[in-house]
XYZ file of C-alpha atoms in Angstrom:
680
model
C -2.330 -2.042 46.622
C -3.012 -3.511 49.908
C -1.320 -6.516 51.296
C -2.823 -9.419 53.050
C -5.650 -11.776 52.007
C -8.372 -10.511 49.580
C -10.940 -10.814 47.070
C -9.984 -10.514 43.782
C -10.370 -10.834 39.573
C -7.323 -12.392 39.049
C -6.564 -11.552 34.753
C -3.894 -14.023 32.973
C -2.944 -13.545 29.618
C -0.444 -16.013 26.869
C 0.658 -14.653 23.509
C -0.095 -17.799 20.696
C 3.169 -19.079 19.608
C 5.375 -17.098 21.117
C 7.840 -19.766 22.213
C 8.202 -20.711 17.927
C 8.444 -17.197 17.298
C 10.947 -16.138 19.327
C 13.046 -20.001 18.185
C 12.691 -18.118 14.670
C 13.320 -14.181 15.016
C 14.432 -12.834 18.282
C 13.969 -9.317 16.994
C 10.617 -9.586 16.181
C 9.714 -12.003 19.609
C 10.325 -8.770 21.482
C 8.865 -6.468 19.689
C 6.017 -8.351 20.022
C 6.613 -8.173 23.518
C 6.715 -4.394 23.762
C 3.438 -3.735 21.698
C 1.706 -6.654 24.230
C 2.610 -4.122 27.057
C 1.645 -1.111 25.323
C -1.541 -2.542 24.524
C -2.100 -4.055 28.479
C -0.791 -1.798 30.545
C -3.046 1.807 29.614
C -6.507 -0.548 29.627
C -5.702 -1.958 33.117
C -5.469 1.131 34.490
C -8.085 2.373 32.775
C -10.342 -0.099 34.305
C -9.157 0.596 37.638
C -6.944 -2.726 37.834
C -3.262 -3.310 38.742
C -0.679 -4.571 36.863
C 0.769 -7.245 38.918
C 3.911 -8.652 36.741
C 5.054 -9.878 33.387
C 6.465 -13.200 33.184
C 7.880 -13.719 29.214
C 5.061 -13.527 26.954
C 2.137 -13.698 29.921
C 0.989 -11.038 32.076
C -0.452 -10.833 35.359
C -3.413 -8.045 36.335
C -6.156 -8.022 39.609
C -8.883 -6.137 39.728
C -11.460 -5.103 42.520
C -14.230 -5.504 39.967
C -15.144 -8.689 38.044
C -17.011 -6.928 35.749
C -13.819 -4.344 34.645
C -11.812 -7.323 34.445
C -13.669 -8.367 32.198
C -14.921 -5.217 30.292
C -10.463 -4.748 30.187
C -10.385 -8.169 28.607
C -12.621 -7.883 25.577
C -11.209 -3.959 25.052
C -7.317 -5.918 24.756
C -8.595 -8.592 22.295
C -10.062 -5.837 20.299
C -6.661 -4.323 20.719
C -5.096 -7.140 20.003
C -6.742 -7.964 16.812
C -5.875 -5.110 15.112
C -2.397 -3.949 16.426
C -0.977 -7.596 16.757
C 0.786 -9.986 14.719
C 0.195 -13.444 17.135
C -3.196 -14.127 18.863
C -3.692 -13.881 22.616
C -5.830 -16.546 25.197
C -7.143 -14.538 28.186
C -8.779 -16.611 31.951
C -9.990 -14.779 34.392
C -11.390 -15.902 38.283
C -12.653 -14.373 41.398
C -11.436 -15.571 44.866
C -9.316 -15.526 47.506
C -5.439 -14.213 47.019
C -2.757 -12.988 48.719
C -0.946 -9.769 48.248
C 2.799 -9.343 49.463
C 5.851 -7.646 48.333
C 3.758 -6.433 44.966
C 3.110 -9.698 44.125
C -0.521 -12.091 44.291
C -0.359 -15.720 45.319
C -2.871 -18.506 45.690
C -5.036 -21.074 44.113
C -7.171 -17.943 42.258
C -4.004 -17.423 40.670
C -3.418 -20.586 39.687
C -7.023 -21.110 38.375
C -6.808 -18.268 35.988
C -3.486 -19.272 34.823
C -4.810 -22.973 33.712
C -8.517 -21.069 32.563
C -6.237 -18.945 30.570
C -4.211 -22.327 28.911
C -7.353 -23.740 27.839
C -8.699 -20.781 26.057
C -8.854 -20.338 22.180
C -6.271 -18.072 20.385
C -8.068 -14.407 20.280
C -10.696 -15.714 23.067
C -11.601 -14.908 26.937
C -12.639 -17.618 29.345
C -13.982 -17.116 32.986
C -14.542 -19.116 35.941
C -18.237 -19.142 37.319
C -17.371 -16.938 39.883
C -16.923 -14.447 37.391
C -20.235 -15.472 35.647
C -21.913 -15.172 38.716
C -20.407 -11.373 39.205
C -21.210 -10.059 36.018
C -24.015 -11.929 34.150
C -26.765 -8.891 35.533
C -24.217 -6.252 34.705
C -23.069 -7.481 31.319
C -24.400 -7.253 27.779
C -22.034 -9.502 27.026
C -22.804 -12.928 26.860
C -21.018 -16.243 28.816
C -21.585 -19.605 27.619
C -21.376 -22.781 29.709
C -18.670 -25.054 28.890
C -19.099 -27.469 31.100
C -17.196 -28.550 34.676
C -13.606 -29.171 33.587
C -10.528 -30.564 35.504
C -7.750 -28.021 34.982
C -4.022 -29.290 35.754
C -3.453 -28.459 39.327
C -6.506 -27.770 40.721
C -8.307 -30.217 42.785
C -11.532 -29.609 42.250
C -14.243 -29.315 39.180
C -13.803 -25.544 37.477
C -17.164 -24.465 36.022
C -16.008 -22.480 33.012
C -17.618 -20.741 30.374
C -16.078 -18.765 27.493
C -17.196 -15.230 26.575
C -19.089 -14.492 23.237
C -19.022 -11.400 21.449
C -17.970 -9.349 18.199
C -14.411 -10.501 17.635
C -13.906 -13.312 19.763
C -13.702 -16.825 18.802
C -16.366 -19.458 19.505
C -14.860 -23.107 20.465
C -14.988 -25.876 18.079
C -17.462 -28.964 18.449
C -14.825 -31.066 18.722
C -12.829 -28.833 21.261
C -15.681 -28.465 23.157
C -16.529 -32.688 23.317
C -12.543 -32.963 24.048
C -12.044 -30.667 27.033
C -16.039 -32.582 28.323
C -14.168 -35.973 27.944
C -11.428 -34.900 29.855
C -13.706 -33.461 32.724
C -15.885 -36.304 32.749
C -12.844 -39.278 32.416
C -11.664 -38.124 35.550
C -14.855 -37.860 37.640
C -15.403 -41.770 36.180
C -11.769 -42.690 37.174
C -12.775 -40.835 41.211
C -16.109 -42.944 41.062
C -14.251 -46.334 40.247
C -10.936 -45.425 42.942
C -13.284 -45.202 45.619
C -15.009 -48.764 44.672
C -12.695 -51.328 44.007
C -8.722 -51.266 45.379
C -7.375 -53.289 41.625
C -8.603 -51.108 39.857
C -7.518 -48.237 41.934
C -4.280 -49.546 41.353
C -5.133 -49.694 37.113
C -6.568 -46.504 37.023
C -4.080 -44.851 38.895
C -0.973 -45.814 36.675
C -3.016 -44.979 33.222
C -3.920 -41.782 34.958
C 0.193 -41.139 35.877
C 0.727 -42.397 31.723
C -2.371 -40.110 30.267
C -1.109 -37.080 32.720
C 2.455 -37.334 31.677
C 1.772 -36.723 27.974
C 2.469 -33.793 26.724
C -0.390 -31.193 26.389
C -0.210 -30.066 23.154
C 0.815 -34.606 21.964
C -2.775 -33.794 20.069
C -2.234 -33.309 15.939
C -3.146 -29.650 14.403
C -0.532 -29.340 11.956
C 0.347 -31.826 9.492
C 2.894 -31.710 6.667
C 2.781 -34.464 3.770
C 6.257 -35.285 3.069
C 7.184 -35.283 -1.062
C 5.311 -38.828 -2.227
C 8.047 -42.050 -3.050
C 7.485 -43.321 -6.282
C 8.111 -47.341 -5.847
C 8.016 -48.018 -9.210
C 10.932 -46.106 -10.160
C 9.696 -45.121 -13.723
C 11.545 -41.607 -14.524
C 8.331 -40.851 -16.564
C 6.191 -40.426 -13.380
C 7.349 -37.879 -11.410
C 4.059 -36.229 -13.233
C 2.350 -39.043 -10.922
C 4.383 -38.612 -8.164
C 4.089 -34.598 -7.660
C 0.385 -34.847 -8.398
C -0.069 -37.176 -5.883
C 1.872 -35.477 -3.226
C -0.347 -32.094 -4.503
C -3.547 -33.910 -4.168
C -3.055 -35.008 -0.806
C -2.105 -31.522 0.284
C -5.280 -30.319 -1.324
C -7.932 -32.866 0.142
C -6.038 -32.319 3.817
C -6.457 -28.519 3.469
C -10.189 -29.380 2.662
C -10.982 -29.778 6.864
C -10.637 -26.193 9.113
C -9.405 -27.067 11.770
C -5.664 -28.669 10.313
C -3.226 -26.556 9.566
C -1.366 -27.927 6.375
C 1.600 -26.794 4.912
C 2.098 -25.630 1.672
C 3.372 -27.843 -1.271
C 6.252 -25.081 -2.258
C 7.510 -25.739 1.633
C 7.656 -29.741 1.178
C 9.235 -29.925 -1.391
C 12.412 -28.709 0.488
C 12.373 -31.977 1.947
C 12.466 -34.470 -1.361
C 14.775 -36.822 -1.166
C 16.252 -35.095 2.577
C 18.026 -37.044 4.830
C 16.175 -35.030 7.825
C 14.261 -37.080 10.483
C 11.167 -36.914 11.082
C 11.668 -34.860 14.715
C 14.184 -32.365 12.857
C 11.539 -32.022 10.197
C 8.608 -31.633 12.723
C 10.394 -28.647 14.451
C 11.506 -27.470 11.464
C 8.036 -26.034 9.693
C 6.340 -26.338 13.743
C 4.216 -28.883 13.001
C 3.172 -32.612 15.137
C 2.204 -34.332 12.617
C 3.965 -35.834 9.287
C 2.283 -37.833 6.690
C 4.206 -40.432 4.325
C 3.111 -41.765 1.119
C 4.256 -43.901 -1.701
C 2.899 -45.388 -4.697
C 3.295 -48.217 -6.645
C 1.892 -48.018 -10.668
C 1.879 -51.303 -13.243
C -0.255 -50.147 -16.388
C -3.453 -48.844 -15.283
C -3.265 -50.478 -11.548
C -2.094 -48.129 -8.645
C -1.031 -48.806 -5.066
C -1.265 -45.666 -2.654
C 0.166 -46.170 1.017
C 0.355 -43.592 3.091
C 1.344 -43.335 6.490
C 0.836 -40.668 9.559
C 3.433 -40.508 12.131
C 3.138 -38.317 15.781
C 6.882 -36.452 15.070
C 6.542 -35.586 19.426
C 7.458 -36.484 22.209
C 8.967 -40.009 20.582
C 8.212 -40.760 17.112
C 5.466 -43.181 16.258
C 2.775 -44.106 13.332
C -0.646 -43.678 14.572
C -2.272 -44.664 11.156
C -1.462 -46.702 7.949
C -3.377 -47.893 4.959
C -2.862 -48.763 1.318
C -5.473 -48.367 -1.175
C -4.984 -50.808 -4.095
C -7.362 -48.570 -7.683
C -7.361 -48.460 -10.647
C -6.029 -44.924 -12.150
C -9.933 -43.826 -12.652
C -10.377 -44.337 -8.895
C -7.148 -42.715 -7.831
C -8.802 -38.836 -6.836
C -11.208 -40.915 -4.401
C -8.342 -42.325 -2.494
C -7.126 -38.642 -1.626
C -10.885 -37.840 0.035
C -10.749 -41.273 2.150
C -7.396 -40.533 3.455
C -8.328 -36.998 4.391
C -11.255 -38.297 6.119
C -9.216 -41.555 7.959
C -7.016 -39.041 8.719
C -9.332 -36.440 10.725
C -10.682 -39.330 12.711
C -7.629 -40.893 13.438
C -7.093 -37.370 15.601
C -10.582 -36.786 17.063
C -11.442 -34.081 14.628
C -15.321 -34.375 13.496
C -15.843 -33.213 10.290
C -18.608 -29.777 9.608
C -20.654 -29.698 7.184
C -18.719 -27.853 4.754
C -15.796 -30.576 5.430
C -18.173 -33.308 4.037
C -18.949 -31.064 0.860
C -15.891 -30.205 -0.025
C -14.812 -33.864 0.215
C -17.585 -35.497 -1.183
C -17.214 -33.647 -5.257
C -17.589 -36.380 -7.652
C -14.434 -38.009 -8.406
C -14.907 -40.080 -10.726
C -13.322 -38.916 -14.330
C -11.926 -40.865 -16.824
C -8.089 -42.053 -16.452
C -6.653 -41.402 -19.277
C -8.422 -37.457 -18.582
C -6.794 -37.658 -15.128
C -3.287 -37.927 -16.358
C -3.477 -35.378 -18.584
C -4.723 -33.023 -15.929
C -1.858 -34.147 -13.844
C 0.531 -33.968 -16.617
C -0.864 -30.243 -16.942
C 0.022 -29.440 -13.367
C 3.301 -30.433 -13.981
C 4.516 -28.484 -16.443
C 2.643 -25.646 -15.968
C 4.917 -25.112 -12.419
C 8.028 -24.044 -14.424
C 6.858 -21.202 -15.806
C 8.975 -21.101 -19.053
C 7.214 -20.681 -22.365
C 7.703 -23.817 -23.790
C 6.635 -25.855 -20.433
C 2.819 -23.637 -20.891
C 2.545 -24.544 -23.865
C 3.206 -28.281 -23.453
C 0.732 -27.399 -20.469
C -1.681 -25.747 -21.959
C -1.621 -29.423 -24.766
C -2.294 -31.353 -21.730
C -5.947 -29.178 -20.487
C -6.945 -29.214 -23.682
C -6.255 -33.041 -24.108
C -7.854 -33.508 -20.490
C -11.207 -31.693 -22.090
C -10.755 -33.125 -25.065
C -12.250 -36.351 -22.818
C -14.157 -35.053 -20.407
C -15.791 -31.712 -21.556
C -16.920 -31.171 -18.117
C -13.931 -31.325 -16.027
C -13.586 -28.306 -14.148
C -9.917 -28.371 -12.903
C -8.886 -28.765 -16.419
C -10.555 -25.609 -17.222
C -8.748 -24.134 -14.010
C -5.569 -24.909 -15.423
C -6.703 -23.671 -18.848
C -7.217 -20.650 -16.696
C -3.557 -20.477 -14.473
C -1.919 -20.824 -18.129
C -2.994 -18.013 -19.576
C -2.801 -15.931 -16.919
C 0.942 -17.029 -16.654
C 1.782 -16.060 -20.226
C 0.704 -12.237 -19.096
C 2.653 -13.071 -15.670
C 5.736 -13.838 -17.319
C 5.333 -11.007 -20.865
C 5.015 -14.187 -22.768
C 1.495 -13.086 -24.430
C -0.218 -9.613 -24.439
C -3.556 -8.991 -21.862
C -5.381 -7.850 -25.247
C -4.662 -12.254 -26.241
C -4.350 -14.009 -23.208
C -6.820 -12.111 -20.994
C -10.649 -13.068 -22.695
C -8.872 -16.948 -22.858
C -8.406 -16.889 -19.201
C -11.831 -15.160 -18.150
C -13.272 -17.686 -20.460
C -11.629 -20.621 -18.952
C -12.289 -19.586 -15.475
C -15.874 -18.616 -16.494
C -16.544 -22.589 -17.461
C -14.707 -23.584 -14.456
C -17.404 -21.712 -12.122
C -19.978 -22.691 -14.550
C -19.028 -26.060 -14.047
C -18.253 -26.325 -9.941
C -18.636 -22.950 -7.994
C -16.760 -23.930 -5.218
C -13.723 -23.663 -7.220
C -11.549 -22.251 -4.324
C -8.332 -21.639 -6.902
C -10.624 -19.898 -9.494
C -11.997 -17.409 -6.387
C -8.934 -16.468 -5.582
C -7.018 -16.127 -9.527
C -10.531 -13.908 -9.745
C -9.625 -11.669 -6.943
C -5.964 -11.203 -8.079
C -7.300 -10.200 -11.555
C -10.315 -8.008 -10.464
C -7.311 -6.287 -7.618
C -4.134 -6.187 -10.017
C -5.482 -6.245 -13.577
C -9.000 -4.295 -13.126
C -8.923 -2.340 -10.471
C -12.142 -4.109 -9.120
C -12.115 -3.374 -5.676
C -15.877 -4.408 -4.678
C -15.587 -7.815 -6.435
C -11.810 -8.349 -5.378
C -13.101 -8.194 -1.867
C -16.074 -10.694 -2.774
C -13.728 -12.914 -4.686
C -11.231 -12.960 -1.484
C -14.143 -13.819 0.949
C -15.327 -16.598 -1.530
C -11.678 -17.833 -1.201
C -11.490 -17.818 2.400
C -15.144 -19.095 2.827
C -14.071 -22.303 1.014
C -10.433 -22.675 2.466
C -9.562 -20.195 5.395
C -5.804 -21.461 5.264
C -5.394 -20.740 1.827
C -1.667 -19.247 2.374
C -1.471 -18.023 -1.439
C -5.243 -15.765 -0.810
C -3.715 -14.737 2.394
C -0.135 -13.017 1.179
C -2.041 -11.605 -1.354
C -4.717 -9.948 0.579
C -2.653 -8.653 2.990
C -1.349 -6.531 0.008
C -5.051 -5.952 -0.818
C -6.221 -4.599 2.556
C -3.026 -2.209 2.249
C -4.834 -0.446 -0.895
C -7.697 -0.364 0.925
C -5.939 1.673 3.793
C -6.156 -1.180 6.308
C -2.097 -2.100 6.136
C -1.581 -3.060 9.369
C -4.516 -5.501 9.675
C -3.144 -6.676 5.849
C -0.306 -7.557 8.285
C -1.814 -10.391 10.307
C -2.644 -11.975 7.025
C 0.346 -12.053 5.477
C 2.179 -13.268 8.675
C -0.463 -15.992 8.893
C 0.496 -17.285 4.733
C 3.887 -17.547 5.559
C 3.241 -19.744 9.009
C 1.095 -22.166 6.952
C 3.566 -22.098 3.840
C 6.319 -21.123 6.044
C 9.242 -21.852 3.259
C 7.554 -20.841 0.183
C 9.989 -17.231 -0.468
C 7.397 -15.275 -2.657
C 4.929 -15.611 0.716
C 7.514 -14.211 2.762
C 9.175 -11.183 -0.036
C 4.926 -10.414 -0.370
C 5.111 -9.831 3.861
C 8.483 -7.801 3.632
C 6.562 -5.818 1.493
C 3.914 -5.085 3.157
C 5.928 -4.233 6.139
C 7.900 -1.517 3.945
C 4.497 -0.363 2.900
C 3.378 -0.263 6.849
C 6.095 2.247 7.432
C 7.970 -0.655 9.410
C 10.987 -0.072 8.349
C 13.442 -2.358 10.773
C 10.975 -4.931 10.746
C 10.973 -4.767 7.034
C 15.088 -4.623 7.154
C 15.234 -7.245 9.222
C 12.776 -9.632 7.799
C 13.957 -9.319 4.175
C 17.478 -9.843 5.338
C 17.203 -12.861 7.287
C 15.219 -14.320 4.054
C 18.082 -13.644 1.603
C 20.637 -14.801 3.882
C 18.900 -18.382 2.673
C 17.550 -17.186 -0.819
C 19.860 -15.038 -1.732
C 18.550 -14.258 -5.256
C 14.660 -14.107 -4.926
C 13.270 -11.693 -7.535
C 10.488 -10.115 -4.800
C 12.358 -9.722 -1.851
C 15.854 -7.925 -3.859
C 13.644 -4.963 -4.998
C 11.845 -4.609 -2.004
C 14.782 -4.736 0.376
C 16.102 -1.918 -2.238
C 13.086 -0.108 -1.561
C 13.477 -0.541 2.314
C 17.359 0.813 2.010
C 16.366 3.784 0.146
C 13.268 4.941 2.588
C 16.221 4.934 5.607
C 18.293 6.509 2.993
C 21.145 3.922 3.375
C 22.484 4.650 -0.285
C 25.494 2.641 0.064
C 23.504 -0.501 1.042
C 20.726 0.780 -1.652
C 23.048 0.512 -4.428
C 25.438 -2.818 -3.386
C 21.413 -4.370 -3.972
C 20.459 -2.433 -7.145
C 23.796 -4.001 -8.413
C 22.702 -7.416 -7.273
C 19.624 -7.437 -8.903
C 20.961 -6.026 -12.324
C 23.629 -8.547 -12.266
C 21.112 -11.141 -11.958
C 19.397 -9.429 -14.757
C 22.264 -9.362 -16.796
C 22.093 -5.840 -17.657
C 25.254 -4.359 -17.898
C 24.613 -1.054 -19.039
C 22.653 -0.155 -15.938
C 25.560 -2.190 -13.641
C 28.243 0.646 -15.543
C 25.997 3.472 -14.435
C 25.390 1.862 -10.975
C 29.357 1.498 -10.663
C 30.987 4.919 -12.161
C 28.531 7.615 -11.532
C 27.279 6.697 -8.023
C 30.650 7.454 -6.794
C 30.795 10.614 -8.591
C 27.504 12.057 -8.763
C 25.164 10.365 -5.831
C 22.565 8.199 -5.389
C 19.808 10.996 -6.642
C 21.504 11.711 -9.699
C 22.403 7.969 -10.457
C 18.880 7.132 -10.150
C 17.584 9.821 -12.841
C 20.679 8.371 -14.848
C 19.294 4.992 -14.980
C 15.994 6.402 -15.560
C 16.486 8.148 -18.524
C 18.803 5.504 -19.993
C 16.063 3.182 -19.439
C 13.872 5.584 -21.791
C 16.518 5.853 -24.596
C 16.469 1.918 -24.321
C 12.640 0.953 -24.588
C 12.543 0.649 -28.514
C 15.369 -2.092 -27.980
C 14.804 -3.414 -24.437
C 11.743 -3.613 -22.959
C 11.156 -1.285 -19.476
C 7.763 -0.792 -18.406
C 6.432 2.571 -17.392
C 6.732 0.755 -13.724
C 10.242 0.540 -13.347
C 11.351 4.092 -15.443
C 7.968 5.797 -13.186
C 10.176 4.145 -10.137
C 13.299 5.569 -10.775
C 12.735 9.125 -11.513
C 11.041 8.428 -8.207
C 13.781 7.937 -6.377
C 15.378 10.914 -7.948
C 13.051 12.724 -6.656
C 11.924 14.342 -9.975
C 8.507 15.567 -9.280
C 7.153 16.311 -13.119
C 8.863 12.785 -14.442
C 7.050 10.895 -12.085
C 4.257 12.242 -12.365
C 4.133 11.750 -16.710
C 5.625 7.943 -15.975
C 2.443 7.255 -13.614
C 0.610 8.354 -16.037
C 1.329 6.386 -18.723
C 1.910 3.549 -15.922
C -1.788 4.111 -15.850
C -2.958 3.734 -19.538
C -0.937 0.920 -19.985
C -3.101 -0.670 -16.515
C -0.215 -1.668 -15.049
C -0.292 -4.154 -12.480
C 1.863 -2.290 -9.585
C -0.587 1.075 -10.169
C -2.848 -0.175 -6.557
C 0.793 0.274 -4.889
C 0.921 3.849 -5.737
C -1.990 4.435 -2.928
C 0.264 2.531 0.004
C 3.715 3.181 -1.241
C 5.917 5.738 0.839
C 8.152 6.422 -2.500
C 5.486 8.159 -3.780
C 5.143 10.542 -0.403
C 7.040 13.547 -2.433
C 3.985 13.643 -5.268
C 1.259 12.828 -2.914
C -0.576 16.251 -3.006
C -0.226 16.915 -6.608
C -3.650 17.470 -8.392
C -2.133 15.146 -11.072
C -1.611 12.465 -8.503
C -4.898 12.515 -6.835
C -6.508 12.715 -10.567
C -4.775 9.440 -10.832
C -6.305 7.916 -7.357
C -9.878 9.252 -8.624
C -8.753 7.369 -11.470
C -8.000 4.031 -9.525
C -11.442 4.241 -7.476
C -9.128 5.065 -4.170
C -10.311 8.574 -3.648
C -9.954 7.839 0.278
C -6.374 7.861 -0.078
C -6.115 11.410 -1.089
C -4.454 13.901 1.051
C -5.765 17.140 0.809
């Protein structure tokens, strides 16, 4: 690289959310940096650029050609979408810079850095100098944003965003915000030049405004558990119902990230401060709500609080209503908060918030009581939930959400082994179909259909459509995101699936199920070290999590860490209070070794099937861990005949790699409709 003053295209990149990730998991953060470097360096070299330096999670490179810099940036984003678990921003500027001692200095570097800082996650912003250099030579479209005032740049910069397949398009609200900021700065200069008094006033205002942190805008919100001021112990159903409905209403707004219900229940009666909660959840806005109910009247008070840099109330409202009008309050709250934080509702947002909320108060109460009991998943609670949903429908026969509740209960009966699929399956389908007949935009039904098509019917085409419809209605549906990550792995896209799983854990960060599902996905993507670290970390906080424990056992098995695998197996069967399996694990492992112990467990399960419930999936897994080919194939076929919900995983689970080329295994893959996974 020649030293001295030169004209160069400077490309600045940065990983979005890297600081927060490092705060949670240093190992994952460092691995992200390594993968980011592995993407950047070869591509910069490919396009004739020079890798200058790495600054934390940012990279700086120079190119002699603007078109090469742009093409390099586009390919970096394409690779990042496939290979990184985070998104990156890219800014490019063409200008005079000074190269000295293998480093680069000058306004050109600062401008590229500032352009990068305002780019969308996954996007590329460029200056006019780059635009002028490429407009006749590139097929990529550049869209003018405006003359923008960038931090520490003393003149306006004409800025563009690149429009290409896979690159995000800035929201209307963001474009307005960027343009408004620059217009404000220009008007301020005009006023300064005309009147001394306004110079003093506006300078003071500008100093205050510029001193605010750049991230003070509310982009992510957490709704704290609702406080019951009426102190009626029989109103817990209403307390939870209002909380859930507020979260759902805010979740209808695409530009707001809303923390999920499960994560928020941790903060019921919490002594943590607002800033402490905000930092733990990585949000900048907190909503507090309370209610007072008397007979058929209710008063709901809602407050929006900005957590950082200083805790302050941004908005509050009190809603006095009868119970029959409560459903309309949630949409009103969502609209008010969107307006307060300068988010313009798009057509889809408005449509979701404008649904008919005129529900009979008795039907609404029955529905909320049904939701309350449905969460517990015990046979008694599910039975009570079904009674309440039926009551709601007897009052309001066209109450779509009550049908959703019924579909959920019948599905839970199957999931918990309370009722057979033959009995509960048709009931769940009938309720779901009725709900969709009444309201085709019910996200809960579409996501439940996606689950049914994937794990019950093995209908991949319909499952894909149901998942896509879910995301069309609610792009931030954490439940669907978590399970879609597994669906993609069945389709041979395990790496892409990890992105969705990680997003689910961001939206609902304390939801242990979503965390465990992501750990499973890491294991199935053969990222054993990451899976091990992820699952061990979550089990420190949730030592008895039912999905994470078997997932960790599976990882330890793949890494041949048999001592640790046996320790985890003991914890699992102690939790299940299965003394005979515990005795085998304690007595046989030291004498016979790991594989013989797995064989003995499998044989014991077969012998005890008439007295105790062991699924074909469980027996098959034990034989596979024992490395027994014939028995594994036999019990895999048995699991398929019984339509075992774990069958889709055989397409991706490394446990079955040793039988993957066997003719019988290939036949099973064909029956499952997963012929693309067959290894010849």
